[in-house]
Amino acid sequence: MCINKLRYAALTAILACLCCALAACGKSVTGTYTDPASGYTVELKSGGEATITFMGNSGPCTYKVDGNQVALTCQGGGGGGVFTIQSDGSLAPPPGAPMPILKKTK
């Protein structure tokens, strides 16, 4: 009887660890998002650092993820805002922004 309780406790602990490990392996937003036709590129790096590029001109940014939202803050105020992560992994720009949906390429 005691062995069964021990096995049950061990199995429960293993399953709990497995669930935690799987939750930690969620999709990462880090990567490069582009729309070649418009010349926009957003690169989200680890540590909250980012770069936005438009027609060859780049600027430094930072970002924070909250659920399916990516808040991008850029020096000089250009290109920032709250992007929405779409079901296919692409980034939809803030409403009214002169930027198309950006597809993840890397």
CSV table of N, CA and C in Angstrom, one decimal:
chain,number,residue,atom,x,y,z
A,1,MET,N,0.8,-1.2,0.0
A,1,MET,CA,0.0,0.0,0.0
A,1,MET,C,0.9,1.3,0.0
A,2,CYS,N,1.9,1.3,0.8
A,2,CYS,CA,2.8,2.4,0.9
A,2,CYS,C,3.5,2.6,-0.4
A,3,ILE,N,3.9,1.5,-1.1
A,3,ILE,CA,4.6,1.6,-2.4
A,3,ILE,C,3.7,2.3,-3.4
A,4,ASN,N,2.4,1.9,-3.4
A,4,ASN,CA,1.5,2.5,-4.4
A,4,ASN,C,1.4,4.0,-4.2
A,5,LYS,N,1.3,4.5,-2.9
A,5,LYS,CA,1.3,5.9,-2.6
A,5,LYS,C,2.5,6.6,-3.1
A,6,LEU,N,3.7,6.0,-2.9
A,6,LEU,CA,5.0,6.5,-3.3
A,6,LEU,C,5.0,6.6,-4.8
A,7,ARG,N,4.6,5.6,-5.5
A,7,ARG,CA,4.5,5.6,-7.0
A,7,ARG,C,3.6,6.7,-7.5
A,8,TYR,N,2.4,6.8,-6.9
A,8,TYR,CA,1.5,7.9,-7.2
A,8,TYR,C,2.1,9.3,-7.1
A,9,ALA,N,2.8,9.5,-5.9
A,9,ALA,CA,3.4,10.8,-5.7
A,9,ALA,C,4.5,11.1,-6.7
A,10,ALA,N,5.3,10.1,-7.0
A,10,ALA,CA,6.4,10.2,-8.0
A,10,ALA,C,5.8,10.6,-9.4
A,11,LEU,N,4.8,9.8,-9.8
A,11,LEU,CA,4.1,10.1,-11.1
A,11,LEU,C,3.5,11.5,-11.1
A,12,THR,N,2.9,11.9,-10.0
A,12,THR,CA,2.3,13.2,-10.0
A,12,THR,C,3.4,14.3,-10.1
A,13,ALA,N,4.5,14.1,-9.4
A,13,ALA,CA,5.6,15.1,-9.5
A,13,ALA,C,6.2,15.1,-10.9
A,14,ILE,N,6.3,14.0,-11.6
A,14,ILE,CA,6.9,13.9,-12.9
A,14,ILE,C,5.9,14.7,-13.9
A,15,LEU,N,4.6,14.4,-13.8
A,15,LEU,CA,3.7,15.1,-14.6
A,15,LEU,C,3.6,16.6,-14.4
A,16,ALA,N,3.8,17.0,-13.1
A,16,ALA,CA,3.8,18.4,-12.8
A,16,ALA,C,5.0,19.1,-13.5
A,17,CYS,N,6.2,18.4,-13.4
A,17,CYS,CA,7.4,19.0,-14.0
A,17,CYS,C,7.2,19.0,-15.5
A,18,LEU,N,6.7,18.0,-16.1
A,18,LEU,CA,6.5,18.0,-17.6
A,18,LEU,C,5.5,19.1,-18.0
A,19,CYS,N,4.5,19.3,-17.3
A,19,CYS,CA,3.5,20.4,-17.6
A,19,CYS,C,4.3,21.8,-17.6
A,20,CYS,N,5.1,22.0,-16.5
A,20,CYS,CA,5.8,23.2,-16.4
A,20,CYS,C,6.8,23.4,-17.5
A,21,ALA,N,7.5,22.3,-17.9
A,21,ALA,CA,8.4,22.4,-19.0
A,21,ALA,C,7.7,22.7,-20.3
A,22,LEU,N,6.6,22.1,-20.6
A,22,LEU,CA,5.9,22.4,-21.8
A,22,LEU,C,5.4,23.8,-21.8
A,23,ALA,N,4.9,24.3,-20.7
A,23,ALA,CA,4.4,25.7,-20.6
A,23,ALA,C,5.6,26.7,-20.9
A,24,ALA,N,6.7,26.4,-20.5
A,24,ALA,CA,7.9,27.2,-20.7
A,24,ALA,C,8.4,27.2,-22.1
A,25,CYS,N,8.0,26.2,-22.9
A,25,CYS,CA,8.4,26.1,-24.3
A,25,CYS,C,7.4,26.8,-25.2
A,26,GLY,N,6.6,27.7,-24.8
A,26,GLY,CA,5.7,28.4,-25.6
A,26,GLY,C,6.4,29.1,-26.8
A,27,LYS,N,5.6,29.5,-27.8
A,27,LYS,CA,6.1,30.2,-28.9
A,27,LYS,C,6.8,31.5,-28.5
A,28,SER,N,7.9,31.7,-29.0
A,28,SER,CA,8.7,33.0,-28.8
A,28,SER,C,8.4,34.0,-29.9
A,29,VAL,N,8.3,35.2,-29.5
A,29,VAL,CA,8.1,36.3,-30.6
A,29,VAL,C,9.4,36.7,-31.2
A,30,THR,N,10.5,36.3,-30.6
A,30,THR,CA,11.8,36.8,-31.1
A,30,THR,C,11.9,36.3,-32.6
A,31,GLY,N,12.4,37.2,-33.4
A,31,GLY,CA,12.6,36.8,-34.8
A,31,GLY,C,12.5,38.1,-35.7
A,32,THR,N,12.5,37.8,-37.0
A,32,THR,CA,12.4,38.9,-38.0
A,32,THR,C,11.0,38.9,-38.7
A,33,TYR,N,10.3,40.0,-38.7
A,33,TYR,CA,9.0,40.1,-39.3
A,33,TYR,C,9.2,41.2,-40.5
A,34,THR,N,8.7,40.8,-41.6
A,34,THR,CA,8.9,41.7,-42.8
A,34,THR,C,7.7,41.7,-43.7
A,35,ASP,N,7.6,42.8,-44.5
A,35,ASP,CA,6.8,42.9,-45.7
A,35,ASP,C,7.6,43.5,-46.8
A,36,PRO,N,8.2,42.6,-47.6
A,36,PRO,CA,9.1,43.1,-48.6
A,36,PRO,C,8.5,44.1,-49.6
A,37,ALA,N,7.3,44.1,-49.8
A,37,ALA,CA,6.7,45.0,-50.8
A,37,ALA,C,6.7,46.4,-50.2
A,38,SER,N,6.5,46.6,-48.9
A,38,SER,CA,6.5,47.9,-48.3
A,38,SER,C,7.8,48.4,-47.8
A,39,GLY,N,8.8,47.5,-47.6
A,39,GLY,CA,10.1,47.9,-47.1
A,39,GLY,C,10.2,47.9,-45.6
A,40,TYR,N,9.1,47.4,-44.9
A,40,TYR,CA,9.2,47.4,-43.4
A,40,TYR,C,9.8,46.1,-42.9
A,41,THR,N,10.6,46.2,-41.9
A,41,THR,CA,11.1,45.0,-41.2
A,41,THR,C,11.2,45.4,-39.7
A,42,VAL,N,10.7,44.4,-38.9
A,42,VAL,CA,10.9,44.6,-37.4
A,42,VAL,C,11.6,43.3,-36.9
A,43,GLU,N,12.7,43.5,-36.2
A,43,GLU,CA,13.4,42.4,-35.6
A,43,GLU,C,13.3,42.5,-34.1
A,44,LEU,N,12.7,41.5,-33.5
A,44,LEU,CA,12.5,41.4,-32.1
A,44,LEU,C,13.6,40.4,-31.6
A,45,LYS,N,14.5,41.0,-30.7
A,45,LYS,CA,15.6,40.2,-30.2
A,45,LYS,C,15.3,39.8,-28.7
A,46,SER,N,16.0,38.8,-28.2
A,46,SER,CA,15.9,38.4,-26.8
A,46,SER,C,16.2,39.6,-25.9
A,47,GLY,N,15.6,39.6,-24.7
A,47,GLY,CA,15.9,40.7,-23.8
A,47,GLY,C,15.1,42.0,-24.0
A,48,GLY,N,14.2,42.0,-24.9
A,48,GLY,CA,13.3,43.1,-25.1
A,48,GLY,C,13.9,44.2,-26.1
A,49,GLU,N,15.0,43.9,-26.7
A,49,GLU,CA,15.6,44.8,-27.7
A,49,GLU,C,15.0,44.5,-29.1
A,50,ALA,N,14.8,45.6,-29.9
A,50,ALA,CA,14.3,45.4,-31.2
A,50,ALA,C,14.9,46.5,-32.1
A,51,THR,N,14.7,46.2,-33.4
A,51,THR,CA,15.1,47.2,-34.5
A,51,THR,C,14.0,47.3,-35.5
A,52,ILE,N,13.6,48.5,-35.9
A,52,ILE,CA,12.7,48.6,-37.0
A,52,ILE,C,13.4,49.3,-38.2
A,53,THR,N,13.1,48.7,-39.3
A,53,THR,CA,13.7,49.2,-40.6
A,53,THR,C,12.7,49.6,-41.6
A,54,PHE,N,12.8,50.7,-42.2
A,54,PHE,CA,11.9,51.1,-43.3
A,54,PHE,C,12.7,51.7,-44.4
A,55,MET,N,12.7,51.0,-45.5
A,55,MET,CA,13.4,51.4,-46.7
A,55,MET,C,14.9,51.6,-46.5
A,56,GLY,N,15.5,50.7,-45.7
A,56,GLY,CA,16.9,50.8,-45.4
A,56,GLY,C,17.3,51.6,-44.2
A,57,ASN,N,16.4,52.4,-43.7
A,57,ASN,CA,16.8,53.2,-42.5
A,57,ASN,C,16.3,52.5,-41.2
A,58,SER,N,17.3,52.2,-40.3
A,58,SER,CA,17.0,51.4,-39.1
A,58,SER,C,17.0,52.3,-37.9
A,59,GLY,N,16.2,51.9,-36.9
A,59,GLY,CA,16.2,52.6,-35.6
A,59,GLY,C,16.0,51.7,-34.5
A,60,PRO,N,16.7,52.0,-33.3
A,60,PRO,CA,16.6,51.1,-32.1
A,60,PRO,C,15.2,51.2,-31.4
A,61,CYS,N,14.7,50.1,-30.9
A,61,CYS,CA,13.5,50.0,-30.2
A,61,CYS,C,13.6,49.1,-29.0
A,62,THR,N,12.6,49.1,-28.2
A,62,THR,CA,12.4,48.1,-27.1
A,62,THR,C,11.0,47.5,-27.3
A,63,TYR,N,10.8,46.3,-26.7
A,63,TYR,CA,9.4,45.8,-26.7
A,63,TYR,C,9.1,45.0,-25.5
A,64,LYS,N,7.8,44.9,-25.2
A,64,LYS,CA,7.3,44.1,-24.2
A,64,LYS,C,6.1,43.3,-24.7
A,65,VAL,N,6.0,42.0,-24.3
A,65,VAL,CA,4.9,41.1,-24.7
A,65,VAL,C,3.9,41.0,-23.6
A,66,ASP,N,2.6,41.1,-23.9
A,66,ASP,CA,1.5,40.9,-22.9
A,66,ASP,C,0.4,40.2,-23.7
A,67,GLY,N,0.4,38.9,-23.4
A,67,GLY,CA,-0.6,38.0,-24.1
A,67,GLY,C,-0.3,38.0,-25.6
A,68,ASN,N,-1.3,38.4,-26.4
A,68,ASN,CA,-1.1,38.4,-27.9
A,68,ASN,C,-0.7,39.8,-28.4
A,69,GLN,N,-0.2,40.7,-27.5
A,69,GLN,CA,0.1,42.1,-27.8
A,69,GLN,C,1.6,42.3,-27.7
A,70,VAL,N,2.2,43.0,-28.6
A,70,VAL,CA,3.6,43.4,-28.5
A,70,VAL,C,3.7,44.9,-28.6
A,71,ALA,N,4.1,45.5,-27.4
A,71,ALA,CA,4.2,46.9,-27.4
A,71,ALA,C,5.6,47.3,-27.8
A,72,LEU,N,5.7,48.0,-28.9
A,72,LEU,CA,7.0,48.4,-29.5
A,72,LEU,C,7.2,49.9,-29.2
A,73,THR,N,8.3,50.3,-28.6
A,73,THR,CA,8.7,51.7,-28.3
A,73,THR,C,10.0,52.0,-29.0
A,74,CYS,N,9.9,52.9,-29.9
A,74,CYS,CA,11.1,53.3,-30.7
A,74,CYS,C,11.6,54.7,-30.4
A,75,GLN,N,13.0,54.8,-30.4
A,75,GLN,CA,13.5,56.2,-30.2
A,75,GLN,C,13.0,57.1,-31.3
A,76,GLY,N,12.7,58.3,-30.9
A,76,GLY,CA,12.1,59.2,-31.9
A,76,GLY,C,10.6,59.1,-32.1
A,77,GLY,N,10.0,58.0,-31.5
A,77,GLY,CA,8.6,57.8,-31.6
A,77,GLY,C,8.1,57.2,-32.9
A,78,GLY,N,8.9,57.0,-33.9
A,78,GLY,CA,8.5,56.5,-35.2
A,78,GLY,C,8.4,54.9,-35.2
A,79,GLY,N,7.3,54.4,-35.7
A,79,GLY,CA,7.2,53.0,-35.9
A,79,GLY,C,6.7,52.2,-34.7
A,80,GLY,N,6.5,52.8,-33.6
A,80,GLY,CA,6.1,52.1,-32.4
A,80,GLY,C,4.6,51.9,-32.3
A,81,GLY,N,4.2,51.3,-31.2
A,81,GLY,CA,2.8,51.1,-31.0
A,81,GLY,C,2.6,49.7,-30.6
A,82,VAL,N,1.3,49.3,-30.4
A,82,VAL,CA,1.0,48.0,-30.0
A,82,VAL,C,0.6,47.1,-31.1
A,83,PHE,N,1.4,46.1,-31.4
A,83,PHE,CA,1.1,45.2,-32.5
A,83,PHE,C,0.4,44.0,-31.9
A,84,THR,N,-0.4,43.3,-32.7
A,84,THR,CA,-1.2,42.1,-32.3
A,84,THR,C,-0.6,40.9,-33.0
A,85,ILE,N,-0.3,39.9,-32.2
A,85,ILE,CA,0.2,38.6,-32.8
A,85,ILE,C,-1.0,37.8,-33.3
A,86,GLN,N,-1.0,37.6,-34.6
A,86,GLN,CA,-2.0,36.8,-35.3
A,86,GLN,C,-1.9,35.3,-35.1
A,87,SER,N,-2.9,34.6,-35.4
A,87,SER,CA,-2.9,33.1,-35.2
A,87,SER,C,-1.8,32.4,-36.0
A,88,ASP,N,-1.4,33.0,-37.1
A,88,ASP,CA,-0.4,32.5,-38.0
A,88,ASP,C,1.0,32.9,-37.5
A,89,GLY,N,1.1,33.7,-36.5
A,89,GLY,CA,2.4,34.2,-36.0
A,89,GLY,C,2.8,35.5,-36.5
A,90,SER,N,2.1,36.1,-37.5
A,90,SER,CA,2.4,37.4,-38.0
A,90,SER,C,2.0,38.5,-37.1
A,91,LEU,N,2.5,39.7,-37.3
A,91,LEU,CA,2.2,40.9,-36.5
A,91,LEU,C,1.4,41.9,-37.2
A,92,ALA,N,0.2,42.1,-36.6
A,92,ALA,CA,-0.7,43.2,-37.2
A,92,ALA,C,-0.3,44.5,-36.6
A,93,PRO,N,-0.1,45.5,-37.4
A,93,PRO,CA,0.3,46.8,-36.8
A,93,PRO,C,-0.9,47.5,-36.0
A,94,PRO,N,-0.5,48.5,-35.3
A,94,PRO,CA,-1.6,49.3,-34.6
A,94,PRO,C,-2.6,49.8,-35.6
A,95,PRO,N,-3.9,49.9,-35.2
A,95,PRO,CA,-4.9,50.5,-36.1
A,95,PRO,C,-4.5,51.9,-36.6
A,96,GLY,N,-4.7,52.1,-37.9
A,96,GLY,CA,-4.3,53.4,-38.5
A,96,GLY,C,-2.9,53.6,-38.8
A,97,ALA,N,-2.0,52.6,-38.5
A,97,ALA,CA,-0.6,52.7,-38.8
A,97,ALA,C,-0.4,52.5,-40.3
A,98,PRO,N,0.5,53.2,-41.0
A,98,PRO,CA,0.7,53.1,-42.4
A,98,PRO,C,1.6,51.9,-42.7
A,99,MET,N,1.3,50.7,-42.1
A,99,MET,CA,2.2,49.6,-42.2
A,99,MET,C,1.3,48.3,-42.4
A,100,PRO,N,1.7,47.4,-43.3
A,100,PRO,CA,1.0,46.2,-43.5
A,100,PRO,C,1.2,45.2,-42.4
A,101,ILE,N,0.5,44.1,-42.5
A,101,ILE,CA,0.8,43.0,-41.6
A,101,ILE,C,2.2,42.4,-41.9
A,102,LEU,N,3.0,42.2,-40.9
A,102,LEU,CA,4.4,41.7,-41.0
A,102,LEU,C,4.5,40.2,-40.8
A,103,LYS,N,5.0,39.5,-41.7
A,103,LYS,CA,5.1,38.0,-41.6
A,103,LYS,C,6.5,37.7,-41.0
A,104,LYS,N,6.5,36.6,-40.1
A,104,LYS,CA,7.7,36.2,-39.5
A,104,LYS,C,8.5,35.4,-40.6
A,105,THR,N,9.8,35.8,-40.7
A,105,THR,CA,10.6,35.1,-41.7
A,105,THR,C,11.7,34.3,-41.1
A,106,LYS,N,12.1,34.6,-39.9
A,106,LYS,CA,13.2,33.9,-39.1
A,106,LYS,C,12.8,33.7,-37.7
